[in-house]
PDB file of N, CA and C in Angstrom:
ATOM      1  N   UNK A   1     -14.252 -49.186  36.301  1.00  0.00           N
ATOM      2  CA  UNK A   1     -14.511 -48.028  37.119  1.00  0.00           C
ATOM      3  C   UNK A   1     -13.627 -48.127  38.356  1.00  0.00           C
ATOM      4  N   UNK A   2     -13.038 -46.984  38.732  1.00  0.00           N
ATOM      5  CA  UNK A   2     -12.177 -46.983  39.903  1.00  0.00           C
ATOM      6  C   UNK A   2     -12.841 -46.223  41.037  1.00  0.00           C
ATOM      7  N   UNK A   3     -12.363 -46.475  42.244  1.00  0.00           N
ATOM      8  CA  UNK A   3     -12.880 -45.799  43.429  1.00  0.00           C
ATOM      9  C   UNK A   3     -11.809 -44.872  43.980  1.00  0.00           C
ATOM     10  N   UNK A   4     -12.207 -43.639  44.250  1.00  0.00           N
ATOM     11  CA  UNK A   4     -11.303 -42.651  44.825  1.00  0.00           C
ATOM     12  C   UNK A   4     -11.725 -42.408  46.268  1.00  0.00           C
ATOM     13  N   UNK A   5     -10.865 -42.728  47.238  1.00  0.00           N
ATOM     14  CA  UNK A   5     -11.234 -42.503  48.637  1.00  0.00           C
ATOM     15  C   UNK A   5     -11.434 -41.015  48.925  1.00  0.00           C
ATOM     16  N   UNK A   6     -12.439 -40.716  49.717  1.00  0.00           N
ATOM     17  CA  UNK A   6     -12.717 -39.346  50.117  1.00  0.00           C
ATOM     18  C   UNK A   6     -11.779 -38.975  51.261  1.00  0.00           C
ATOM     19  N   UNK A   7     -11.078 -37.858  51.107  1.00  0.00           N
ATOM     20  CA  UNK A   7     -10.152 -37.354  52.125  1.00  0.00           C
ATOM     21  C   UNK A   7     -10.856 -36.208  52.844  1.00  0.00           C
ATOM     22  N   UNK A   8     -11.075 -36.385  54.145  1.00  0.00           N
ATOM     23  CA  UNK A   8     -11.777 -35.369  54.939  1.00  0.00           C
ATOM     24  C   UNK A   8     -10.798 -34.646  55.853  1.00  0.00           C
ATOM     25  N   UNK A   9     -10.873 -33.337  55.859  1.00  0.00           N
ATOM     26  CA  UNK A   9     -10.100 -32.519  56.787  1.00  0.00           C
ATOM     27  C   UNK A   9     -11.079 -31.972  57.813  1.00  0.00           C
ATOM     28  N   UNK A  10     -11.062 -32.534  59.007  1.00  0.00           N
ATOM     29  CA  UNK A  10     -12.055 -32.175  60.017  1.00  0.00           C
ATOM     30  C   UNK A  10     -11.913 -30.749  60.517  1.00  0.00           C
ATOM     31  N   UNK A  11     -10.696 -30.216  60.547  1.00  0.00           N
ATOM     32  CA  UNK A  11     -10.494 -28.863  61.053  1.00  0.00           C
ATOM     33  C   UNK A  11     -11.119 -27.806  60.142  1.00  0.00           C
ATOM     34  N   UNK A  12     -11.119 -28.045  58.839  1.00  0.00           N
ATOM     35  CA  UNK A  12     -11.623 -27.056  57.886  1.00  0.00           C
ATOM     36  C   UNK A  12     -12.870 -27.505  57.140  1.00  0.00           C
ATOM     37  N   UNK A  13     -13.346 -28.694  57.390  1.00  0.00           N
ATOM     38  CA  UNK A  13     -14.522 -29.251  56.705  1.00  0.00           C
ATOM     39  C   UNK A  13     -14.317 -29.409  55.202  1.00  0.00           C
ATOM     40  N   UNK A  14     -13.068 -29.511  54.750  1.00  0.00           N
ATOM     41  CA  UNK A  14     -12.794 -29.759  53.332  1.00  0.00           C
ATOM     42  C   UNK A  14     -12.952 -31.242  53.036  1.00  0.00           C
ATOM     43  N   UNK A  15     -13.510 -31.530  51.879  1.00  0.00           N
ATOM     44  CA  UNK A  15     -13.673 -32.904  51.410  1.00  0.00           C
ATOM     45  C   UNK A  15     -13.047 -32.956  50.024  1.00  0.00           C
ATOM     46  N   UNK A  16     -12.002 -33.782  49.868  1.00  0.00           N
ATOM     47  CA  UNK A  16     -11.268 -33.841  48.613  1.00  0.00           C
ATOM     48  C   UNK A  16     -11.037 -35.283  48.185  1.00  0.00           C
ATOM     49  N   UNK A  17     -10.684 -35.449  46.918  1.00  0.00           N
ATOM     50  CA  UNK A  17     -10.243 -36.738  46.384  1.00  0.00           C
ATOM     51  C   UNK A  17      -8.958 -36.508  45.600  1.00  0.00           C
ATOM     52  N   UNK A  18      -8.145 -37.554  45.535  1.00  0.00           N
ATOM     53  CA  UNK A  18      -6.912 -37.497  44.741  1.00  0.00           C
ATOM     54  C   UNK A  18      -7.249 -38.006  43.348  1.00  0.00           C
ATOM     55  N   UNK A  19      -7.268 -37.092  42.392  1.00  0.00           N
ATOM     56  CA  UNK A  19      -7.662 -37.368  41.009  1.00  0.00           C
ATOM     57  C   UNK A  19      -6.424 -37.287  40.122  1.00  0.00           C
ATOM     58  N   UNK A  20      -6.573 -37.622  38.857  1.00  0.00           N
ATOM     59  CA  UNK A  20      -5.473 -37.474  37.902  1.00  0.00           C
ATOM     60  C   UNK A  20      -5.069 -36.004  37.762  1.00  0.00           C
ATOM     61  N   UNK A  21      -5.985 -35.085  38.065  1.00  0.00           N
ATOM     62  CA  UNK A  21      -5.706 -33.652  38.012  1.00  0.00           C
ATOM     63  C   UNK A  21      -5.088 -33.136  39.301  1.00  0.00           C
ATOM     64  N   UNK A  22      -4.936 -33.990  40.306  1.00  0.00           N
ATOM     65  CA  UNK A  22      -4.454 -33.578  41.624  1.00  0.00           C
ATOM     66  C   UNK A  22      -5.589 -33.654  42.632  1.00  0.00           C
ATOM     67  N   UNK A  23      -5.415 -33.016  43.766  1.00  0.00           N
ATOM     68  CA  UNK A  23      -6.477 -33.005  44.775  1.00  0.00           C
ATOM     69  C   UNK A  23      -7.576 -32.055  44.335  1.00  0.00           C
ATOM     70  N   UNK A  24      -8.794 -32.581  44.293  1.00  0.00           N
ATOM     71  CA  UNK A  24      -9.946 -31.775  43.891  1.00  0.00           C
ATOM     72  C   UNK A  24     -10.968 -31.723  45.012  1.00  0.00           C
ATOM     73  N   UNK A  25     -11.620 -30.583  45.148  1.00  0.00           N
ATOM     74  CA  UNK A  25     -12.725 -30.451  46.095  1.00  0.00           C
ATOM     75  C   UNK A  25     -13.911 -31.244  45.559  1.00  0.00           C
ATOM     76  N   UNK A  26     -14.434 -32.119  46.384  1.00  0.00           N
ATOM     77  CA  UNK A  26     -15.522 -32.998  45.939  1.00  0.00           C
ATOM     78  C   UNK A  26     -16.784 -32.202  45.624  1.00  0.00           C
ATOM     79  N   UNK A  27     -17.147 -31.261  46.487  1.00  0.00           N
ATOM     80  CA  UNK A  27     -18.408 -30.545  46.315  1.00  0.00           C
ATOM     81  C   UNK A  27     -18.419 -29.624  45.101  1.00  0.00           C
ATOM     82  N   UNK A  28     -17.286 -29.005  44.789  1.00  0.00           N
ATOM     83  CA  UNK A  28     -17.285 -28.019  43.709  1.00  0.00           C
ATOM     84  C   UNK A  28     -16.722 -28.537  42.393  1.00  0.00           C
ATOM     85  N   UNK A  29     -15.917 -29.574  42.413  1.00  0.00           N
ATOM     86  CA  UNK A  29     -15.305 -30.075  41.189  1.00  0.00           C
ATOM     87  C   UNK A  29     -15.736 -31.499  40.859  1.00  0.00           C
ATOM     88  N   UNK A  30     -15.523 -32.404  41.775  1.00  0.00           N
ATOM     89  CA  UNK A  30     -15.730 -33.831  41.494  1.00  0.00           C
ATOM     90  C   UNK A  30     -17.169 -34.130  41.092  1.00  0.00           C
ATOM     91  N   UNK A  31     -18.121 -33.562  41.796  1.00  0.00           N
ATOM     92  CA  UNK A  31     -19.514 -33.807  41.462  1.00  0.00           C
ATOM     93  C   UNK A  31     -19.897 -33.296  40.095  1.00  0.00           C
ATOM     94  N   UNK A  32     -19.216 -32.260  39.641  1.00  0.00           N
ATOM     95  CA  UNK A  32     -19.522 -31.658  38.350  1.00  0.00           C
ATOM     96  C   UNK A  32     -18.622 -32.173  37.236  1.00  0.00           C
ATOM     97  N   UNK A  33     -17.871 -33.234  37.500  1.00  0.00           N
ATOM     98  CA  UNK A  33     -16.998 -33.846  36.508  1.00  0.00           C
ATOM     99  C   UNK A  33     -17.768 -34.925  35.739  1.00  0.00           C
ATOM    100  N   UNK A  34     -17.509 -35.031  34.468  1.00  0.00           N
ATOM    101  CA  UNK A  34     -18.210 -36.005  33.630  1.00  0.00           C
ATOM    102  C   UNK A  34     -17.870 -37.443  34.018  1.00  0.00           C
ATOM    103  N   UNK A  35     -16.732 -37.649  34.670  1.00  0.00           N
ATOM    104  CA  UNK A  35     -16.305 -38.989  35.046  1.00  0.00           C
ATOM    105  C   UNK A  35     -16.939 -39.477  36.349  1.00  0.00           C
ATOM    106  N   UNK A  36     -17.553 -38.587  37.136  1.00  0.00           N
ATOM    107  CA  UNK A  36     -18.147 -38.966  38.419  1.00  0.00           C
ATOM    108  C   UNK A  36     -19.406 -39.800  38.175  1.00  0.00           C
ATOM    109  N   UNK A  37     -19.365 -41.026  38.619  1.00  0.00           N
ATOM    110  CA  UNK A  37     -20.484 -41.941  38.397  1.00  0.00           C
ATOM    111  C   UNK A  37     -21.331 -42.164  39.642  1.00  0.00           C
ATOM    112  N   UNK A  38     -20.813 -41.774  40.813  1.00  0.00           N
ATOM    113  CA  UNK A  38     -21.598 -41.931  42.019  1.00  0.00           C
ATOM    114  C   UNK A  38     -20.734 -41.889  43.258  1.00  0.00           C
ATOM    115  N   UNK A  39     -21.384 -42.165  44.396  1.00  0.00           N
ATOM    116  CA  UNK A  39     -20.725 -42.132  45.695  1.00  0.00           C
ATOM    117  C   UNK A  39     -20.978 -43.456  46.393  1.00  0.00           C
ATOM    118  N   UNK A  40     -19.925 -44.032  46.960  1.00  0.00           N
ATOM    119  CA  UNK A  40     -20.079 -45.274  47.704  1.00  0.00           C
ATOM    120  C   UNK A  40     -20.530 -44.943  49.123  1.00  0.00           C
ATOM    121  N   UNK A  41     -21.720 -45.402  49.453  1.00  0.00           N
ATOM    122  CA  UNK A  41     -22.289 -45.212  50.781  1.00  0.00           C
ATOM    123  C   UNK A  41     -22.517 -46.605  51.354  1.00  0.00           C
ATOM    124  N   UNK A  42     -21.741 -46.965  52.373  1.00  0.00           N
ATOM    125  CA  UNK A  42     -21.807 -48.321  52.900  1.00  0.00           C
ATOM    126  C   UNK A  42     -21.270 -49.288  51.860  1.00  0.00           C
ATOM    127  N   UNK A  43     -22.057 -50.277  51.510  1.00  0.00           N
ATOM    128  CA  UNK A  43     -21.636 -51.273  50.519  1.00  0.00           C
ATOM    129  C   UNK A  43     -22.161 -50.963  49.120  1.00  0.00           C
ATOM    130  N   UNK A  44     -22.998 -49.934  48.988  1.00  0.00           N
ATOM    131  CA  UNK A  44     -23.621 -49.619  47.699  1.00  0.00           C
ATOM    132  C   UNK A  44     -23.013 -48.386  47.058  1.00  0.00           C
ATOM    133  N   UNK A  45     -23.016 -48.366  45.748  1.00  0.00           N
ATOM    134  CA  UNK A  45     -22.628 -47.165  45.015  1.00  0.00           C
ATOM    135  C   UNK A  45     -23.916 -46.492  44.550  1.00  0.00           C
ATOM    136  N   UNK A  46     -24.147 -45.303  45.096  1.00  0.00           N
ATOM    137  CA  UNK A  46     -25.336 -44.539  44.736  1.00  0.00           C
ATOM    138  C   UNK A  46     -24.999 -43.697  43.500  1.00  0.00           C
ATOM    139  N   UNK A  47     -25.824 -43.753  42.459  1.00  0.00           N
ATOM    140  CA  UNK A  47     -25.523 -43.001  41.234  1.00  0.00           C
ATOM    141  C   UNK A  47     -25.534 -41.496  41.483  1.00  0.00           C
ATOM    142  N   UNK A  48     -24.743 -40.793  40.709  1.00  0.00           N
ATOM    143  CA  UNK A  48     -24.672 -39.343  40.844  1.00  0.00           C
ATOM    144  C   UNK A  48     -26.006 -38.710  40.448  1.00  0.00           C
ATOM    145  N   UNK A  49     -26.551 -37.833  41.284  1.00  0.00           N
ATOM    146  CA  UNK A  49     -27.795 -37.144  40.916  1.00  0.00           C
ATOM    147  C   UNK A  49     -27.637 -36.297  39.653  1.00  0.00           C
ATOM    148  N   UNK A  50     -26.422 -35.850  39.379  1.00  0.00           N
ATOM    149  CA  UNK A  50     -26.192 -35.066  38.160  1.00  0.00           C
ATOM    150  C   UNK A  50     -26.400 -35.910  36.912  1.00  0.00           C
ATOM    151  N   UNK A  51     -26.074 -37.218  36.984  1.00  0.00           N
ATOM    152  CA  UNK A  51     -26.311 -38.103  35.836  1.00  0.00           C
ATOM    153  C   UNK A  51     -27.796 -38.185  35.511  1.00  0.00           C
ATOM    154  N   UNK A  52     -28.615 -38.147  36.546  1.00  0.00           N
ATOM    155  CA  UNK A  52     -30.057 -38.293  36.349  1.00  0.00           C
ATOM    156  C   UNK A  52     -30.676 -37.090  35.656  1.00  0.00           C
ATOM    157  N   UNK A  53     -30.097 -35.897  35.860  1.00  0.00           N
ATOM    158  CA  UNK A  53     -30.703 -34.699  35.268  1.00  0.00           C
ATOM    159  C   UNK A  53     -30.033 -34.274  33.966  1.00  0.00           C
ATOM    160  N   UNK A  54     -28.936 -34.917  33.587  1.00  0.00           N
ATOM    161  CA  UNK A  54     -28.231 -34.525  32.369  1.00  0.00           C
ATOM    162  C   UNK A  54     -29.128 -34.617  31.144  1.00  0.00           C
ATOM    163  N   UNK A  55     -29.898 -35.664  31.035  1.00  0.00           N
ATOM    164  CA  UNK A  55     -30.814 -35.816  29.900  1.00  0.00           C
ATOM    165  C   UNK A  55     -31.871 -34.730  29.866  1.00  0.00           C
ATOM    166  N   UNK A  56     -32.333 -34.318  31.035  1.00  0.00           N
ATOM    167  CA  UNK A  56     -33.334 -33.256  31.112  1.00  0.00           C
ATOM    168  C   UNK A  56     -32.751 -31.920  30.672  1.00  0.00           C
ATOM    169  N   UNK A  57     -31.498 -31.682  31.017  1.00  0.00           N
ATOM    170  CA  UNK A  57     -30.859 -30.428  30.631  1.00  0.00           C
ATOM    171  C   UNK A  57     -30.702 -30.366  29.119  1.00  0.00           C
ATOM    172  N   UNK A  58     -30.279 -31.475  28.514  1.00  0.00           N
ATOM    173  CA  UNK A  58     -30.042 -31.488  27.073  1.00  0.00           C
ATOM    174  C   UNK A  58     -31.326 -31.312  26.274  1.00  0.00           C
ATOM    175  N   UNK A  59     -32.452 -31.795  26.794  1.00  0.00           N
ATOM    176  CA  UNK A  59     -33.712 -31.650  26.070  1.00  0.00           C
ATOM    177  C   UNK A  59     -34.432 -30.355  26.415  1.00  0.00           C
ATOM    178  N   UNK A  60     -33.978 -29.652  27.449  1.00  0.00           N
ATOM    179  CA  UNK A  60     -34.579 -28.381  27.802  1.00  0.00           C
ATOM    180  C   UNK A  60     -35.846 -28.480  28.611  1.00  0.00           C
ATOM    181  N   UNK A  61     -36.126 -29.633  29.227  1.00  0.00           N
ATOM    182  CA  UNK A  61     -37.358 -29.790  30.003  1.00  0.00           C
ATOM    183  C   UNK A  61     -37.090 -29.778  31.506  1.00  0.00           C
ATOM    184  N   UNK A  62     -35.914 -29.331  31.907  1.00  0.00           N
ATOM    185  CA  UNK A  62     -35.543 -29.343  33.309  1.00  0.00           C
ATOM    186  C   UNK A  62     -36.135 -28.137  34.033  1.00  0.00           C
ATOM    187  N   UNK A  63     -36.829 -28.380  35.147  1.00  0.00           N
ATOM    188  CA  UNK A  63     -37.292 -27.236  35.939  1.00  0.00           C
ATOM    189  C   UNK A  63     -36.088 -26.533  36.563  1.00  0.00           C
ATOM    190  N   UNK A  64     -36.174 -25.245  36.829  1.00  0.00           N
ATOM    191  CA  UNK A  64     -35.023 -24.478  37.309  1.00  0.00           C
ATOM    192  C   UNK A  64     -34.421 -25.006  38.615  1.00  0.00           C
ATOM    193  N   UNK A  65     -35.229 -25.567  39.474  1.00  0.00           N
ATOM    194  CA  UNK A  65     -34.729 -26.023  40.775  1.00  0.00           C
ATOM    195  C   UNK A  65     -34.097 -27.413  40.731  1.00  0.00           C
ATOM    196  N   UNK A  66     -34.138 -28.110  39.610  1.00  0.00           N
ATOM    197  CA  UNK A  66     -33.609 -29.476  39.524  1.00  0.00           C
ATOM    198  C   UNK A  66     -32.098 -29.527  39.740  1.00  0.00           C
ATOM    199  N   UNK A  67     -31.369 -28.554  39.239  1.00  0.00           N
ATOM    200  CA  UNK A  67     -29.919 -28.535  39.424  1.00  0.00           C
ATOM    201  C   UNK A  67     -29.562 -28.326  40.893  1.00  0.00           C
ATOM    202  N   UNK A  68     -30.296 -27.467  41.579  1.00  0.00           N
ATOM    203  CA  UNK A  68     -30.058 -27.242  43.006  1.00  0.00           C
ATOM    204  C   UNK A  68     -30.394 -28.490  43.810  1.00  0.00           C
ATOM    205  N   UNK A  69     -31.465 -29.174  43.464  1.00  0.00           N
ATOM    206  CA  UNK A  69     -31.827 -30.413  44.156  1.00  0.00           C
ATOM    207  C   UNK A  69     -30.756 -31.486  43.941  1.00  0.00           C
ATOM    208  N   UNK A  70     -30.216 -31.574  42.730  1.00  0.00           N
ATOM    209  CA  UNK A  70     -29.155 -32.541  42.458  1.00  0.00           C
ATOM    210  C   UNK A  70     -27.916 -32.226  43.288  1.00  0.00           C
ATOM    211  N   UNK A  71     -27.579 -30.947  43.420  1.00  0.00           N
ATOM    212  CA  UNK A  71     -26.421 -30.546  44.224  1.00  0.00           C
ATOM    213  C   UNK A  71     -26.624 -30.915  45.691  1.00  0.00           C
ATOM    214  N   UNK A  72     -27.817 -30.678  46.211  1.00  0.00           N
ATOM    215  CA  UNK A  72     -28.088 -31.016  47.616  1.00  0.00           C
ATOM    216  C   UNK A  72     -28.056 -32.527  47.828  1.00  0.00           C
ATOM    217  N   UNK A  73     -28.602 -33.299  46.896  1.00  0.00           N
ATOM    218  CA  UNK A  73     -28.554 -34.757  47.009  1.00  0.00           C
ATOM    219  C   UNK A  73     -27.127 -35.263  46.951  1.00  0.00           C
ATOM    220  N   UNK A  74     -26.310 -34.716  46.051  1.00  0.00           N
ATOM    221  CA  UNK A  74     -24.918 -35.127  45.943  1.00  0.00           C
ATOM    222  C   UNK A  74     -24.168 -34.820  47.241  1.00  0.00           C
ATOM    223  N   UNK A  75     -24.375 -33.634  47.795  1.00  0.00           N
ATOM    224  CA  UNK A  75     -23.713 -33.262  49.044  1.00  0.00           C
ATOM    225  C   UNK A  75     -24.116 -34.173  50.194  1.00  0.00           C
ATOM    226  N   UNK A  76     -25.357 -34.608  50.217  1.00  0.00           N
ATOM    227  CA  UNK A  76     -25.810 -35.547  51.245  1.00  0.00           C
ATOM    228  C   UNK A  76     -25.133 -36.897  51.063  1.00  0.00           C
ATOM    229  N   UNK A  77     -25.007 -37.357  49.836  1.00  0.00           N
ATOM    230  CA  UNK A  77     -24.309 -38.619  49.580  1.00  0.00           C
ATOM    231  C   UNK A  77     -22.848 -38.532  50.001  1.00  0.00           C
ATOM    232  N   UNK A  78     -22.201 -37.416  49.719  1.00  0.00           N
ATOM    233  CA  UNK A  78     -20.796 -37.238  50.097  1.00  0.00           C
ATOM    234  C   UNK A  78     -20.654 -37.230  51.615  1.00  0.00           C
ATOM    235  N   UNK A  79     -21.575 -36.610  52.300  1.00  0.00           N
ATOM    236  CA  UNK A  79     -21.531 -36.573  53.761  1.00  0.00           C
ATOM    237  C   UNK A  79     -21.524 -37.974  54.354  1.00  0.00           C
ATOM    238  N   UNK A  80     -22.315 -38.873  53.759  1.00  0.00           N
ATOM    239  CA  UNK A  80     -22.439 -40.234  54.281  1.00  0.00           C
ATOM    240  C   UNK A  80     -21.491 -41.214  53.604  1.00  0.00           C
ATOM    241  N   UNK A  81     -20.857 -40.809  52.517  1.00  0.00           N
ATOM    242  CA  UNK A  81     -20.061 -41.727  51.707  1.00  0.00           C
ATOM    243  C   UNK A  81     -18.604 -41.825  52.117  1.00  0.00           C
ATOM    244  N   UNK A  82     -17.938 -42.802  51.505  1.00  0.00           N
ATOM    245  CA  UNK A  82     -16.521 -43.035  51.801  1.00  0.00           C
ATOM    246  C   UNK A  82     -15.643 -42.971  50.550  1.00  0.00           C
ATOM    247  N   UNK A  83     -16.232 -43.153  49.366  1.00  0.00           N
ATOM    248  CA  UNK A  83     -15.472 -43.157  48.121  1.00  0.00           C
ATOM    249  C   UNK A  83     -16.309 -42.568  46.996  1.00  0.00           C
ATOM    250  N   UNK A  84     -15.605 -42.082  45.969  1.00  0.00           N
ATOM    251  CA  UNK A  84     -16.250 -41.590  44.750  1.00  0.00           C
ATOM    252  C   UNK A  84     -16.006 -42.613  43.646  1.00  0.00           C
ATOM    253  N   UNK A  85     -17.061 -43.019  42.959  1.00  0.00           N
ATOM    254  CA  UNK A  85     -16.927 -43.924  41.815  1.00  0.00           C
ATOM    255  C   UNK A  85     -16.560 -43.074  40.603  1.00  0.00           C
ATOM    256  N   UNK A  86     -15.407 -43.366  40.026  1.00  0.00           N
ATOM    257  CA  UNK A  86     -14.873 -42.544  38.926  1.00  0.00           C
ATOM    258  C   UNK A  86     -14.731 -43.399  37.666  1.00  0.00           C
ATOM    259  N   UNK A  87     -15.228 -42.901  36.560  1.00  0.00           N
ATOM    260  CA  UNK A  87     -15.149 -43.619  35.297  1.00  0.00           C
ATOM    261  C   UNK A  87     -13.984 -43.186  34.431  1.00  0.00           C
ATOM    262  N   UNK A  88     -13.011 -42.481  34.997  1.00  0.00           N
ATOM    263  CA  UNK A  88     -11.865 -41.972  34.242  1.00  0.00           C
ATOM    264  C   UNK A  88     -10.790 -43.046  34.136  1.00  0.00           C
ATOM    265  N   UNK A  89     -10.899 -43.911  33.149  1.00  0.00           N
ATOM    266  CA  UNK A  89      -9.935 -44.996  32.967  1.00  0.00           C
ATOM    267  C   UNK A  89      -8.700 -44.545  32.184  1.00  0.00           C
ATOM    268  N   UNK A  90      -8.796 -43.431  31.473  1.00  0.00           N
ATOM    269  CA  UNK A  90      -7.679 -42.971  30.646  1.00  0.00           C
ATOM    270  C   UNK A  90      -6.770 -41.990  31.365  1.00  0.00           C
ATOM    271  N   UNK A  91      -7.174 -41.519  32.549  1.00  0.00           N
ATOM    272  CA  UNK A  91      -6.361 -40.569  33.299  1.00  0.00           C
ATOM    273  C   UNK A  91      -6.484 -39.141  32.790  1.00  0.00           C
ATOM    274  N   UNK A  92      -7.623 -38.797  32.224  1.00  0.00           N
ATOM    275  CA  UNK A  92      -7.834 -37.452  31.681  1.00  0.00           C
ATOM    276  C   UNK A  92      -7.978 -36.412  32.774  1.00  0.00           C
ATOM    277  N   UNK A  93      -8.440 -36.815  33.945  1.00  0.00           N
ATOM    278  CA  UNK A  93      -8.633 -35.870  35.039  1.00  0.00           C
ATOM    279  C   UNK A  93      -9.960 -35.154  34.947  1.00  0.00           C
ATOM    280  N   UNK A  94     -10.057 -34.050  35.669  1.00  0.00           N
ATOM    281  CA  UNK A  94     -11.301 -33.286  35.752  1.00  0.00           C
ATOM    282  C   UNK A  94     -11.734 -32.786  34.385  1.00  0.00           C
ATOM    283  N   UNK A  95     -12.960 -33.128  34.010  1.00  0.00           N
ATOM    284  CA  UNK A  95     -13.575 -32.665  32.767  1.00  0.00           C
ATOM    285  C   UNK A  95     -14.978 -32.175  33.116  1.00  0.00           C
ATOM    286  N   UNK A  96     -15.279 -30.899  32.923  1.00  0.00           N
ATOM    287  CA  UNK A  96     -16.591 -30.370  33.314  1.00  0.00           C
ATOM    288  C   UNK A  96     -17.747 -31.106  32.624  1.00  0.00           C
ATOM    289  N   UNK A  97     -18.773 -31.383  33.404  1.00  0.00           N
ATOM    290  CA  UNK A  97     -19.962 -32.062  32.897  1.00  0.00           C
ATOM    291  C   UNK A  97     -20.820 -31.090  32.080  1.00  0.00           C
ATOM    292  N   UNK A  98     -20.949 -29.869  32.557  1.00  0.00           N
ATOM    293  CA  UNK A  98     -21.780 -28.881  31.890  1.00  0.00           C
ATOM    294  C   UNK A  98     -20.869 -27.783  31.332  1.00  0.00           C
ATOM    295  N   UNK A  99     -21.051 -27.472  30.062  1.00  0.00           N
ATOM    296  CA  UNK A  99     -20.254 -26.428  29.421  1.00  0.00           C
ATOM    297  C   UNK A  99     -21.186 -25.404  28.819  1.00  0.00           C
ATOM    298  N   UNK A 100     -20.763 -24.169  28.856  1.00  0.00           N
ATOM    299  CA  UNK A 100     -21.573 -23.127  28.213  1.00  0.00           C
ATOM    300  C   UNK A 100     -21.257 -23.114  26.725  1.00  0.00           C
ATOM    301  N   UNK A 101     -22.204 -22.688  25.955  1.00  0.00           N
ATOM    302  CA  UNK A 101     -22.027 -22.674  24.493  1.00  0.00           C
ATOM    303  C   UNK A 101     -21.377 -21.419  24.040  1.00  0.00           C
TER     304      UNK A 101
END
């Protein structure tokens, strides 16, 4: 697993990482990528909240607000974090975690 440093632009409040796909917005792309395994906050890597709800989505038992709660938790981790834990060892780049059928 590799670590991607979070690049913050203070003037515009943009938060990005340099991925195999290029610079990606952390809040809208990186968190929703299948390779995102978590956020490094201090010395610990906190697991992605999206990983925790993926099983619930596939079985259909997810309450409607669970996806919004996962997004808010991820954004809080990014606010306090310094790096994104990425499981993309092959260099595939951004791959959406959730796809419509």
